[in-house]
């Protein structure tokens, strides 16, 4: 039985690209929630951020190259979430997932807010910490003003 055989029995197979602070937290949370999770990072030591309870899979390598080679069972993924520290890598991984494998749920983190709307036009969902944090701060300020 190959390492990916267990996907056959689970309805959601989520690939996370980048096991940094956000990637590791997401992987732990989604895995706890019963999802079949694969997390990829180019550095083996990054997986130390995962909790001991993480029951998903890990793979070391450049995610874009793996996707292009059709590795990691990407064609069976129900979602791909690209959260490395590099906007270009996240966009490339997201575009490969969307264009080559027609994966519906593709999400990329973008540090640069100016690029967010461009990629939304390609059908890629984006999260931009700058915009989200700004919105949160403004709403906290507004609720303080109302006190
Ligand atoms: P952070 O800055 O804490 O969100 O961490 C980002 C993570 O993305 C680090 O663990 C990097 O090793 C990882 N990373 C960067 N580029 C790639 C890539 N091309 N493929 C896989 N992981 C990557």
mmCIF file of C-alpha atoms and ligand atoms in Angstrom:
data_model
loop_
_atom_site.group_PDB
_atom_site.id
_atom_site.type_symbol
_atom_site.label_atom_id
_atom_site.label_comp_id
_atom_site.label_asym_id
_atom_site.label_seq_id
_atom_site.Cartn_x
_atom_site.Cartn_y
_atom_site.Cartn_z
ATOM 1 C CA UNK A 1 0.000 0.000 0.000
ATOM 2 C CA UNK A 2 1.495 3.401 -1.016
ATOM 3 C CA UNK A 3 1.689 6.310 1.389
ATOM 4 C CA UNK A 4 -1.227 7.995 -0.398
ATOM 5 C CA UNK A 5 -3.567 4.982 -0.341
ATOM 6 C CA UNK A 6 -5.449 6.291 2.692
ATOM 7 C CA UNK A 7 -6.949 9.167 0.648
ATOM 8 C CA UNK A 8 -9.298 6.619 -0.870
ATOM 9 C CA UNK A 9 -11.360 6.561 2.325
ATOM 10 C CA UNK A 10 -11.395 10.277 3.124
ATOM 11 C CA UNK A 11 -13.431 12.866 1.300
ATOM 12 C CA UNK A 12 -11.023 15.758 1.778
ATOM 13 C CA UNK A 13 -7.361 15.705 0.862
ATOM 14 C CA UNK A 14 -5.716 19.055 1.581
ATOM 15 C CA UNK A 15 -2.186 19.982 0.511
ATOM 16 C CA UNK A 16 -0.478 22.788 2.425
ATOM 17 C CA UNK A 17 2.639 24.376 0.934
ATOM 18 C CA UNK A 18 5.052 25.809 3.516
ATOM 19 C CA UNK A 19 5.364 24.568 7.100
ATOM 20 C CA UNK A 20 6.024 27.946 8.683
ATOM 21 C CA UNK A 21 4.029 29.368 11.568
ATOM 22 C CA UNK A 22 0.769 29.612 9.609
ATOM 23 C CA UNK A 23 1.243 26.411 7.594
ATOM 24 C CA UNK A 24 1.984 24.309 10.686
ATOM 25 C CA UNK A 25 -0.971 25.745 12.608
ATOM 26 C CA UNK A 26 -3.298 25.126 9.676
ATOM 27 C CA UNK A 27 -2.007 21.579 9.231
ATOM 28 C CA UNK A 28 -2.557 20.801 12.930
ATOM 29 C CA UNK A 29 -6.040 22.330 12.904
ATOM 30 C CA UNK A 30 -7.240 20.627 9.694
ATOM 31 C CA UNK A 31 -5.736 17.292 10.701
ATOM 32 C CA UNK A 32 -7.448 17.501 14.133
ATOM 33 C CA UNK A 33 -10.653 18.149 12.218
ATOM 34 C CA UNK A 34 -10.321 14.770 10.458
ATOM 35 C CA UNK A 35 -9.026 16.017 7.105
ATOM 36 C CA UNK A 36 -6.369 14.132 5.204
ATOM 37 C CA UNK A 37 -3.456 16.610 5.212
ATOM 38 C CA UNK A 38 -0.143 16.650 3.365
ATOM 39 C CA UNK A 39 2.261 19.460 4.222
ATOM 40 C CA UNK A 40 5.267 20.228 2.013
ATOM 41 C CA UNK A 41 8.313 22.271 2.949
ATOM 42 C CA UNK A 42 11.713 22.651 1.340
ATOM 43 C CA UNK A 43 13.386 22.293 4.756
ATOM 44 C CA UNK A 44 12.990 19.152 6.856
ATOM 45 C CA UNK A 45 13.519 21.096 10.106
ATOM 46 C CA UNK A 46 10.360 23.143 9.455
ATOM 47 C CA UNK A 47 8.229 20.124 10.387
ATOM 48 C CA UNK A 48 9.349 20.528 14.013
ATOM 49 C CA UNK A 49 6.644 23.216 14.244
ATOM 50 C CA UNK A 50 3.922 20.574 13.853
ATOM 51 C CA UNK A 51 2.337 19.285 17.047
ATOM 52 C CA UNK A 52 3.091 15.765 18.227
ATOM 53 C CA UNK A 53 -0.547 14.919 17.569
ATOM 54 C CA UNK A 54 -0.314 15.768 13.829
ATOM 55 C CA UNK A 55 -1.476 12.660 11.978
ATOM 56 C CA UNK A 56 -1.030 13.863 8.381
ATOM 57 C CA UNK A 57 1.906 13.418 6.018
ATOM 58 C CA UNK A 58 4.994 15.533 5.414
ATOM 59 C CA UNK A 59 7.164 15.804 2.290
ATOM 60 C CA UNK A 60 10.438 17.660 1.795
ATOM 61 C CA UNK A 61 10.988 19.498 -1.473
ATOM 62 C CA UNK A 62 10.054 22.419 -3.686
ATOM 63 C CA UNK A 63 6.274 22.247 -3.950
ATOM 64 C CA UNK A 64 6.091 23.825 -7.433
ATOM 65 C CA UNK A 65 8.469 21.252 -8.894
ATOM 66 C CA UNK A 66 6.567 18.435 -7.186
ATOM 67 C CA UNK A 67 3.261 19.698 -8.571
ATOM 68 C CA UNK A 68 4.651 19.992 -12.118
ATOM 69 C CA UNK A 69 5.935 16.414 -11.911
ATOM 70 C CA UNK A 70 2.480 15.315 -10.701
ATOM 71 C CA UNK A 71 3.892 14.051 -7.416
ATOM 72 C CA UNK A 72 2.175 13.953 -4.007
ATOM 73 C CA UNK A 73 -1.096 12.811 -5.576
ATOM 74 C CA UNK A 74 -1.934 16.412 -6.412
ATOM 75 C CA UNK A 75 -4.562 15.400 -8.949
ATOM 76 C CA UNK A 76 -6.627 13.988 -6.042
ATOM 77 C CA UNK A 77 -6.359 17.105 -3.841
ATOM 78 C CA UNK A 78 -9.612 18.818 -2.876
ATOM 79 C CA UNK A 79 -7.760 21.952 -1.734
ATOM 80 C CA UNK A 80 -4.299 23.474 -2.045
ATOM 81 C CA UNK A 81 -3.218 26.187 0.392
ATOM 82 C CA UNK A 82 0.035 27.973 -0.422
ATOM 83 C CA UNK A 83 1.493 29.750 2.603
ATOM 84 C CA UNK A 84 5.266 29.934 2.118
ATOM 85 C CA UNK A 85 7.053 33.187 2.921
ATOM 86 C CA UNK A 86 7.416 33.931 -0.814
ATOM 87 C CA UNK A 87 4.507 35.522 -2.719
ATOM 88 C CA UNK A 88 5.880 34.304 -6.070
ATOM 89 C CA UNK A 89 6.086 30.706 -4.846
ATOM 90 C CA UNK A 90 2.567 30.858 -3.430
ATOM 91 C CA UNK A 91 1.185 32.241 -6.662
ATOM 92 C CA UNK A 92 3.033 29.734 -8.816
ATOM 93 C CA UNK A 93 1.913 26.769 -6.679
ATOM 94 C CA UNK A 94 -1.656 28.092 -6.713
ATOM 95 C CA UNK A 95 -1.661 28.620 -10.484
ATOM 96 C CA UNK A 96 -0.302 25.134 -11.162
ATOM 97 C CA UNK A 97 -2.953 23.624 -8.884
ATOM 98 C CA UNK A 98 -5.693 25.616 -10.609
ATOM 99 C CA UNK A 99 -4.576 25.416 -14.250
ATOM 100 C CA UNK A 100 -2.958 21.965 -14.487
ATOM 101 C CA UNK A 101 -5.172 20.054 -12.048
ATOM 102 C CA UNK A 102 -8.398 22.116 -11.942
ATOM 103 C CA UNK A 103 -8.454 22.049 -8.150
ATOM 104 C CA UNK A 104 -11.447 24.103 -7.060
ATOM 105 C CA UNK A 105 -10.308 25.314 -3.681
ATOM 106 C CA UNK A 106 -6.988 27.071 -4.106
ATOM 107 C CA UNK A 107 -5.842 29.646 -1.561
ATOM 108 C CA UNK A 108 -2.634 31.679 -1.583
ATOM 109 C CA UNK A 109 -1.199 33.990 1.052
ATOM 110 C CA UNK A 110 0.118 37.251 -0.356
ATOM 111 C CA UNK A 111 2.244 39.666 1.626
ATOM 112 C CA UNK A 112 1.956 42.333 -1.073
ATOM 113 C CA UNK A 113 -1.575 43.807 -0.968
ATOM 114 C CA UNK A 114 -1.182 45.357 -4.429
ATOM 115 C CA UNK A 115 -1.172 41.902 -6.024
ATOM 116 C CA UNK A 116 -4.249 40.542 -4.277
ATOM 117 C CA UNK A 117 -6.923 41.645 -6.743
ATOM 118 C CA UNK A 118 -4.872 40.513 -9.758
ATOM 119 C CA UNK A 119 -4.813 36.906 -8.583
ATOM 120 C CA UNK A 120 -8.430 36.874 -7.503
ATOM 121 C CA UNK A 121 -9.196 37.436 -11.206
ATOM 122 C CA UNK A 122 -7.570 34.058 -11.948
ATOM 123 C CA UNK A 123 -9.989 32.337 -9.553
ATOM 124 C CA UNK A 124 -7.385 31.977 -6.823
ATOM 125 C CA UNK A 125 -8.601 32.900 -3.356
ATOM 126 C CA UNK A 126 -6.111 35.053 -1.522
ATOM 127 C CA UNK A 127 -5.445 35.995 2.055
ATOM 128 C CA UNK A 128 -3.441 39.114 2.658
ATOM 129 C CA UNK A 129 -2.292 39.587 6.286
ATOM 130 C CA UNK A 130 -1.735 43.334 5.731
ATOM 131 C CA UNK A 131 -5.347 43.879 4.642
ATOM 132 C CA UNK A 132 -6.828 41.503 7.233
ATOM 133 C CA UNK A 133 -4.836 43.073 10.073
ATOM 134 C CA UNK A 134 -5.721 46.597 8.943
ATOM 135 C CA UNK A 135 -9.427 45.686 8.855
ATOM 136 C CA UNK A 136 -9.193 44.093 12.323
ATOM 137 C CA UNK A 137 -7.400 47.097 13.842
ATOM 138 C CA UNK A 138 -9.885 49.562 12.298
ATOM 139 C CA UNK A 139 -12.809 47.560 13.594
ATOM 140 C CA UNK A 140 -11.274 47.386 17.096
ATOM 141 C CA UNK A 141 -10.733 51.151 17.018
ATOM 142 C CA UNK A 142 -14.330 51.684 15.886
ATOM 143 C CA UNK A 143 -15.706 49.469 18.657
ATOM 144 C CA UNK A 144 -13.551 51.286 21.249
ATOM 145 C CA UNK A 145 -14.892 54.619 19.970
ATOM 146 C CA UNK A 146 -18.442 53.326 20.454
ATOM 147 C CA UNK A 147 -17.780 52.418 24.141
HETATM 148 P P1 LIG B 1 6.865 31.436 7.604
HETATM 149 O O1 LIG B 1 7.693 32.603 7.134
HETATM 150 O O2 LIG B 1 7.000 31.150 9.087
HETATM 151 O O3 LIG B 1 5.432 31.491 7.172
HETATM 152 O O4 LIG B 1 7.516 30.118 6.886
HETATM 153 C C1 LIG B 1 7.428 29.877 5.503
HETATM 154 C C2 LIG B 1 7.871 28.439 5.171
HETATM 155 O O5 LIG B 1 7.797 28.230 3.752
HETATM 156 C C3 LIG B 1 9.321 28.081 5.573
HETATM 157 O O6 LIG B 1 9.297 26.922 6.424
HETATM 158 C C4 LIG B 1 10.024 27.786 4.227
HETATM 159 O O7 LIG B 1 11.001 26.731 4.332
HETATM 160 C C5 LIG B 1 8.850 27.346 3.350
HETATM 161 N N1 LIG B 1 9.104 27.474 1.895
HETATM 162 C C6 LIG B 1 9.620 28.549 1.221
HETATM 163 N N2 LIG B 1 9.669 28.290 -0.113
HETATM 164 C C7 LIG B 1 9.171 27.019 -0.298
HETATM 165 C C8 LIG B 1 8.948 26.166 -1.443
HETATM 166 N N3 LIG B 1 9.262 26.563 -2.689
HETATM 167 N N4 LIG B 1 8.400 24.921 -1.266
HETATM 168 C C9 LIG B 1 8.093 24.496 -0.004
HETATM 169 N N5 LIG B 1 8.279 25.257 1.119
HETATM 170 C C10 LIG B 1 8.803 26.490 0.980
#
